[in-house]
mmCIF file of C-alpha atoms in Angstrom:
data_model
loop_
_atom_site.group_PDB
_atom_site.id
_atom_site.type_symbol
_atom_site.label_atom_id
_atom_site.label_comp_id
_atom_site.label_asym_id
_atom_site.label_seq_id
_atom_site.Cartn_x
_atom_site.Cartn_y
_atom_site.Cartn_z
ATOM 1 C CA UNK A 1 234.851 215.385 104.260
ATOM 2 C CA UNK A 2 237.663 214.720 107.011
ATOM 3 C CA UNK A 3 239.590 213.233 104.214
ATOM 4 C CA UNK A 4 239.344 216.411 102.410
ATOM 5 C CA UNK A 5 239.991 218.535 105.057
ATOM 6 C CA UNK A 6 243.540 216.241 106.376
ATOM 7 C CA UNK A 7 244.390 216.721 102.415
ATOM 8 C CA UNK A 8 244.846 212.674 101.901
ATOM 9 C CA UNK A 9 245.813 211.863 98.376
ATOM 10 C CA UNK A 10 245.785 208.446 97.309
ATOM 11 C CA UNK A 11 247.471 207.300 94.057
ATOM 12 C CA UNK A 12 244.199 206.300 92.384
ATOM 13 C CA UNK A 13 240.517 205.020 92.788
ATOM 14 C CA UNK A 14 239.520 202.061 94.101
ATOM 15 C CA UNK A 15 237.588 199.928 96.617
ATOM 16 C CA UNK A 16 238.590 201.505 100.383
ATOM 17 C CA UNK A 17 238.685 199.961 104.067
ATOM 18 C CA UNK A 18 241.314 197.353 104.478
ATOM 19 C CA UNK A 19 242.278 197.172 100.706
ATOM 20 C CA UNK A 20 242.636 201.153 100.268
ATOM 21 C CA UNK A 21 245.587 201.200 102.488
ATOM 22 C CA UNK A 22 247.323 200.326 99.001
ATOM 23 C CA UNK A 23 246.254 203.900 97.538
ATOM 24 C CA UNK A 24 248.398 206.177 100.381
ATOM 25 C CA UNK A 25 251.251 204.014 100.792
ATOM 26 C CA UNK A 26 253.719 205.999 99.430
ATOM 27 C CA UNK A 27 253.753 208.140 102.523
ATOM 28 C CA UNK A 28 253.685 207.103 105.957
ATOM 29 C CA UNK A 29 251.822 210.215 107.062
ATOM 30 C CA UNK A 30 248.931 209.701 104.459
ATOM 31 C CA UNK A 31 248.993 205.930 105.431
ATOM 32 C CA UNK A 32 248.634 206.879 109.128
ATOM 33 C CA UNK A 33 245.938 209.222 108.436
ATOM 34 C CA UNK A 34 243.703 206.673 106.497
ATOM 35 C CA UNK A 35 243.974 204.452 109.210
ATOM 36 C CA UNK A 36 242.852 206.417 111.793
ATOM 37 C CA UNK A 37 240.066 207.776 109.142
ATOM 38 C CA UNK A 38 239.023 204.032 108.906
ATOM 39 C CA UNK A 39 238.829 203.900 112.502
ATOM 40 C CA UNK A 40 236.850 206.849 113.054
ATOM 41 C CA UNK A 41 234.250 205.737 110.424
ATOM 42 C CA UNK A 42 234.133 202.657 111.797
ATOM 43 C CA UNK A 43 233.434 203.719 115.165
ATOM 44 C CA UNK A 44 230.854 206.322 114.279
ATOM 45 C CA UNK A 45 229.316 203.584 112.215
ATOM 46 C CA UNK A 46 229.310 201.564 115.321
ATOM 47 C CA UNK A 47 227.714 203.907 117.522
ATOM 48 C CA UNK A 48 225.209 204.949 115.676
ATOM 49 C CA UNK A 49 223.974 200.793 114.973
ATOM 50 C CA UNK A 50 224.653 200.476 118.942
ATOM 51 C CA UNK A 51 222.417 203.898 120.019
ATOM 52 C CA UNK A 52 219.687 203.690 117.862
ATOM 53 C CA UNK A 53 219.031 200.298 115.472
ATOM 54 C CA UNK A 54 215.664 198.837 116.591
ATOM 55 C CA UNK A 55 216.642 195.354 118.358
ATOM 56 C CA UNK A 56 215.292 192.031 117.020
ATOM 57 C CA UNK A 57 213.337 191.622 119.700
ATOM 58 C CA UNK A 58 211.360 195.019 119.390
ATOM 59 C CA UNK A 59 210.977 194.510 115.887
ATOM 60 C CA UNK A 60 209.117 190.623 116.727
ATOM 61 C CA UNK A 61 206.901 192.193 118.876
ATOM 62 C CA UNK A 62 206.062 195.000 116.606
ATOM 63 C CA UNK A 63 205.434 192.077 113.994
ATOM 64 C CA UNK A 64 203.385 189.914 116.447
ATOM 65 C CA UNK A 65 201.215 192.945 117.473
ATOM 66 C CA UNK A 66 200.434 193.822 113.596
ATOM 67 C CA UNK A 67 199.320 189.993 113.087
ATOM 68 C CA UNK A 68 197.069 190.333 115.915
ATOM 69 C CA UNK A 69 194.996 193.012 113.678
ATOM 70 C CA UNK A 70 191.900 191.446 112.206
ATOM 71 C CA UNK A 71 191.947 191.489 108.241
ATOM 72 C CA UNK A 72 189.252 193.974 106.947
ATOM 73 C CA UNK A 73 185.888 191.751 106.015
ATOM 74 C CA UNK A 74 185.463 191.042 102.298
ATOM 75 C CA UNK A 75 183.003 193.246 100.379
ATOM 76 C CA UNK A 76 180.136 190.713 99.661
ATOM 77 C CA UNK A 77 178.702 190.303 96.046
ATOM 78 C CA UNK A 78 176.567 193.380 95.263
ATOM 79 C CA UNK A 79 173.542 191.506 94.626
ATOM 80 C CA UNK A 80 171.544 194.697 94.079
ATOM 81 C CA UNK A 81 172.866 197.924 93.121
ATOM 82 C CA UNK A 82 171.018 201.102 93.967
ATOM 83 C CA UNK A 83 170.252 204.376 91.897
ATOM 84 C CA UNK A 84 173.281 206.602 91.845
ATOM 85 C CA UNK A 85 171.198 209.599 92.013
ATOM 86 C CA UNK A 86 167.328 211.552 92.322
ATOM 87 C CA UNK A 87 165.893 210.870 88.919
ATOM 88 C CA UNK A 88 164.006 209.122 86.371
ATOM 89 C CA UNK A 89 164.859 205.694 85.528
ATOM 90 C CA UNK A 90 165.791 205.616 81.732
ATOM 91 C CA UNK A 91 165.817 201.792 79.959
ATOM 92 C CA UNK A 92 169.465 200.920 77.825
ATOM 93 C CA UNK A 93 167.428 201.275 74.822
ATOM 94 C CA UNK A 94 166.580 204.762 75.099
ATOM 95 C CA UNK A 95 169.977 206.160 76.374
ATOM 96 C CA UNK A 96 170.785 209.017 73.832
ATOM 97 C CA UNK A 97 173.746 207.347 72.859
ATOM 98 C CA UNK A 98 174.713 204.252 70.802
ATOM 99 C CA UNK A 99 177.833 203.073 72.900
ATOM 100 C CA UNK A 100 175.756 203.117 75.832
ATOM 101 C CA UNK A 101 172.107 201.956 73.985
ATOM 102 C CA UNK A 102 173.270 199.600 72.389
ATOM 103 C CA UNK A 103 175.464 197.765 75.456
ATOM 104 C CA UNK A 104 178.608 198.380 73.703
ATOM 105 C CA UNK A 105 180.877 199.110 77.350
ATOM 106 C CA UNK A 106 178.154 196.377 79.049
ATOM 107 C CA UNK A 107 174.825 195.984 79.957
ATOM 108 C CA UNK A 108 173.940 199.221 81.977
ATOM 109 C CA UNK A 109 170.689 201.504 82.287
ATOM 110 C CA UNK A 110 170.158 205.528 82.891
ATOM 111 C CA UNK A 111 168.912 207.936 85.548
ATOM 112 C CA UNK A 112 167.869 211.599 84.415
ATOM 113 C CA UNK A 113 168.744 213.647 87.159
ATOM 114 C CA UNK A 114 166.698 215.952 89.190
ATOM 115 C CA UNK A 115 170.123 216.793 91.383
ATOM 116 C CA UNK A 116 173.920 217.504 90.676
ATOM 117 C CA UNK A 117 175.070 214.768 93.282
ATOM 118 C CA UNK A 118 176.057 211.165 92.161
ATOM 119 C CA UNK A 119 176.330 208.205 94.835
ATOM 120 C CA UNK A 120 177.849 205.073 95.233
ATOM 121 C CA UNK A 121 175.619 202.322 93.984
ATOM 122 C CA UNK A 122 177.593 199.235 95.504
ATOM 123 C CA UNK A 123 180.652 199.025 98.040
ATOM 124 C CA UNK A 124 183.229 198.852 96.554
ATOM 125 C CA UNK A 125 186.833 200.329 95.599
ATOM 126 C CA UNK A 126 187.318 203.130 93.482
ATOM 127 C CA UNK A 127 189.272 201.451 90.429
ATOM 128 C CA UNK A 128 189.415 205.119 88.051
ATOM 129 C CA UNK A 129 188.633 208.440 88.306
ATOM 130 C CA UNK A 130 188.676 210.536 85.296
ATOM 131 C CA UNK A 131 190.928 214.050 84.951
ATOM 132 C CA UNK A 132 187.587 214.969 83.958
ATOM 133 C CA UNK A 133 185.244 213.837 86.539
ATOM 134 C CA UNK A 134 183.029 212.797 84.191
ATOM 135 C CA UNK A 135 182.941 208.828 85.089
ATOM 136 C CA UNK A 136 184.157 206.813 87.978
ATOM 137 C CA UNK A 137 185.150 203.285 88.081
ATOM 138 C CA UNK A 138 184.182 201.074 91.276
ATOM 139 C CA UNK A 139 185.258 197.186 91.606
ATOM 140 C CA UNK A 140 183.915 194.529 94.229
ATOM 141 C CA UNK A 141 184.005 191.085 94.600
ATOM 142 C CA UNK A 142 183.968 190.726 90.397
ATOM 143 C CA UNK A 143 181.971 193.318 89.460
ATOM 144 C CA UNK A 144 183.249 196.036 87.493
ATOM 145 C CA UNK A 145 181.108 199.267 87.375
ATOM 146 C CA UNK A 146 181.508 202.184 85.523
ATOM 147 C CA UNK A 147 178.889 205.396 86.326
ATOM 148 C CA UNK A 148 179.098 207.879 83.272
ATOM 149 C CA UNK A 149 177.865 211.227 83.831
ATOM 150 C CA UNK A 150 176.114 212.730 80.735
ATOM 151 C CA UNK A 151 176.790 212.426 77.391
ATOM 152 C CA UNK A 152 179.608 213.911 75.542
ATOM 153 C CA UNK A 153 180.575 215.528 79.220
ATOM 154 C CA UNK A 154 184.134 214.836 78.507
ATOM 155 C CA UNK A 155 184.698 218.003 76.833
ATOM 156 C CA UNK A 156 183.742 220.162 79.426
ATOM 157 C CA UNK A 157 187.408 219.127 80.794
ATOM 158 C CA UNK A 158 186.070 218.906 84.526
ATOM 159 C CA UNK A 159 184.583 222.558 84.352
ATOM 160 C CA UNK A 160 181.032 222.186 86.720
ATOM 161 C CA UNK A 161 182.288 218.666 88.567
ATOM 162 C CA UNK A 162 183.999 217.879 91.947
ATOM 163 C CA UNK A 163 184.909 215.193 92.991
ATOM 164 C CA UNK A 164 184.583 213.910 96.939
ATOM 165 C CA UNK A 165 186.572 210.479 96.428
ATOM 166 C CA UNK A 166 190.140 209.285 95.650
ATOM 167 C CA UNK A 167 191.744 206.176 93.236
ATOM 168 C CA UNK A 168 191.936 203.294 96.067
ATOM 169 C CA UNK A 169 189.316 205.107 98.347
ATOM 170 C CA UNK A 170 186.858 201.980 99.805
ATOM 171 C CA UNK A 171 183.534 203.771 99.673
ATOM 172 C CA UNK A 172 180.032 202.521 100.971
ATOM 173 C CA UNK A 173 176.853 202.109 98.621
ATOM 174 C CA UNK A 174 175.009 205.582 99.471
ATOM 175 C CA UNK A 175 178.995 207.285 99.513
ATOM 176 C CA UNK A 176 178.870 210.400 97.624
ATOM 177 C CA UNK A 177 181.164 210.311 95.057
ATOM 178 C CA UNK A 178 180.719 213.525 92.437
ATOM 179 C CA UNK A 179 178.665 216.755 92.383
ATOM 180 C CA UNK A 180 177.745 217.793 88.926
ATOM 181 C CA UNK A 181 176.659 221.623 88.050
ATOM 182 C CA UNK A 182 173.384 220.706 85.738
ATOM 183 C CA UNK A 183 172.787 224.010 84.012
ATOM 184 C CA UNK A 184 176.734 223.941 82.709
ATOM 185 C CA UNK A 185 176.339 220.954 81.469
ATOM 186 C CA UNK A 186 172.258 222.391 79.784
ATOM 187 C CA UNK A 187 174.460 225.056 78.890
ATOM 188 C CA UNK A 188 177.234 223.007 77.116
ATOM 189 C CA UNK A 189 174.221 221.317 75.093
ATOM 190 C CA UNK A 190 175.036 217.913 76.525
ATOM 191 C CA UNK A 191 172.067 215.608 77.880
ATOM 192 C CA UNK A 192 172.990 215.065 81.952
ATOM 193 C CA UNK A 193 172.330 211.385 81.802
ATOM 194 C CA UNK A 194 173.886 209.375 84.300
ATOM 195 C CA UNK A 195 175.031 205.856 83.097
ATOM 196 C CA UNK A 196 175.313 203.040 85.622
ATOM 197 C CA UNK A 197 177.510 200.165 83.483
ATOM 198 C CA UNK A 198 178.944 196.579 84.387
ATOM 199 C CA UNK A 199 181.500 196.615 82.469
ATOM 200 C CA UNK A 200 182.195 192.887 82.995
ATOM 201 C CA UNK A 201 178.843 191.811 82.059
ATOM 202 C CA UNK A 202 179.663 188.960 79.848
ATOM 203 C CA UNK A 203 181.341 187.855 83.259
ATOM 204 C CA UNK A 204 178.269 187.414 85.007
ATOM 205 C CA UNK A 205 175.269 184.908 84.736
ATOM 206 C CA UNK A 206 172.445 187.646 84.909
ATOM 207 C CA UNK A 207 172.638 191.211 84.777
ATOM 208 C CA UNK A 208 169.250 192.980 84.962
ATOM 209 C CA UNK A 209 167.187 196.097 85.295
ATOM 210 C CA UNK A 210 165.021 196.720 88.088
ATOM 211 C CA UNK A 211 164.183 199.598 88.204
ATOM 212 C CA UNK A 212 161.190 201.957 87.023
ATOM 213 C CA UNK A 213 160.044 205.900 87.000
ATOM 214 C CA UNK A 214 161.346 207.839 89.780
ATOM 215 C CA UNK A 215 163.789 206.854 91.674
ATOM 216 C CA UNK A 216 165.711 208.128 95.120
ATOM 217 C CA UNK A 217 169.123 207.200 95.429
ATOM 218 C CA UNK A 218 169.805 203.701 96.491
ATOM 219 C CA UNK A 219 166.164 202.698 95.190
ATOM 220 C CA UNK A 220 166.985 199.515 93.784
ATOM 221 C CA UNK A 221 168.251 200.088 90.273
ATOM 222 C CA UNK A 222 170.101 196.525 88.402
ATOM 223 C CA UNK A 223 169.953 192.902 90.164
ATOM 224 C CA UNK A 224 172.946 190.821 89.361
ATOM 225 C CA UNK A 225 174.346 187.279 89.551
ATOM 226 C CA UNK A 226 177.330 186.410 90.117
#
């Protein structure tokens, strides 16, 4: 800006400082003028790292204070997982739907639900939340859960779900993570199961049911093994 304002006009383009002397040469006046523009910036420049740059020092202590915080505790192997909502416990088999039936995403079971509100079954971290709200993805310590609501929900586009977590978001088993509108979804003609899946079943050394007629949520639901 001061360089436009003095009216400096160098002969061409090229690197500055030191070096771009070589552009204003051909005038003492110009010359002068980038030098004392090269002092000026370098004095600001100067300043400013004098006045305000955080000192080493500060910035070791800062460092040594963070290190004092205590890591967060590992989330232990969910060796139960509880019922994501109020319900009837439905078997794999007689899930109204093949992919889910017939263990195609992983070996999983269903609750019919008496309520719109779905809960955490493990703790965990929230790997994927659907544009939809229609399923939510939860990971911890190498189990990978996926809780479906209804069948065929997906085309509802989100219309009668909210959501009350986040991608990322650590949640607690008992969190609640959606709230489902059940006479939309009556209305849309799609079944309101609620699918509880691990995914990564294959991964695991058992993966199985526990569960029976009616169930509260965080009534034990699937045992697993790591």
């Amino acid at each position: 800006m001061i360089a436009m304002l003095l009216g400096m006009k160098g002969t061409g383009n090229g690197i500055t400082t030191i070096p771009g002397m070589l552009l204003y040469i051909y005038t003492p006046s110009q010359l002068i003028m980038y030098v004392i523009l090269s002092l000026a910036t370098f004095i600001t420049a100067f300043c400013l790292c004098w006045f305000f740059a955080v000192p080493p020092e500060v910035m070791e202590t800062d460092h040594a204070v963070k290190k004092d915080i205590p890591a967060p505790a590992p989330i232990p192997f969910p060796d139960v997982l509880g019922a994501a909502a109020q319900g009837t416990f439905v078997p794999m088999e007689e899930i109204p739907d093949p992919t889910f039936s017939q263990g195609v995403l992983g070996v999983c079971c269903g609750i019919e639900p008496e309520t719109g509100k779905v809960y955490s079954p493990m703790d965990g971290t929230i790997s994927q939340l659907a544009d939809t709200l229609h399923a939510v993805g939860i990971e911890a310590s190498g189990v990978e859960l996926l809780i479906h609501v209804g069948i065929n929900t997906v085309g509802m586009n989100g219309n009668g779900f909210k959501s009350h977590i986040t991608e990322g978001q650590t949640v607690k088993k008992g969190d609640l993570l959606l709230t489902m509108d059940l006479e939309k979804i009556k209305a849309a003609g799609h079944p309101a199961t609620i699918m509880v899946i691990v995914t990564n079943s294959d991964d695991l050394s058992s993966v199985e049911a526990s569960a029976s007629g009616k169930l509260m949520p965080g009534d034990p639901l699937m045992r697993l093994k790591a």
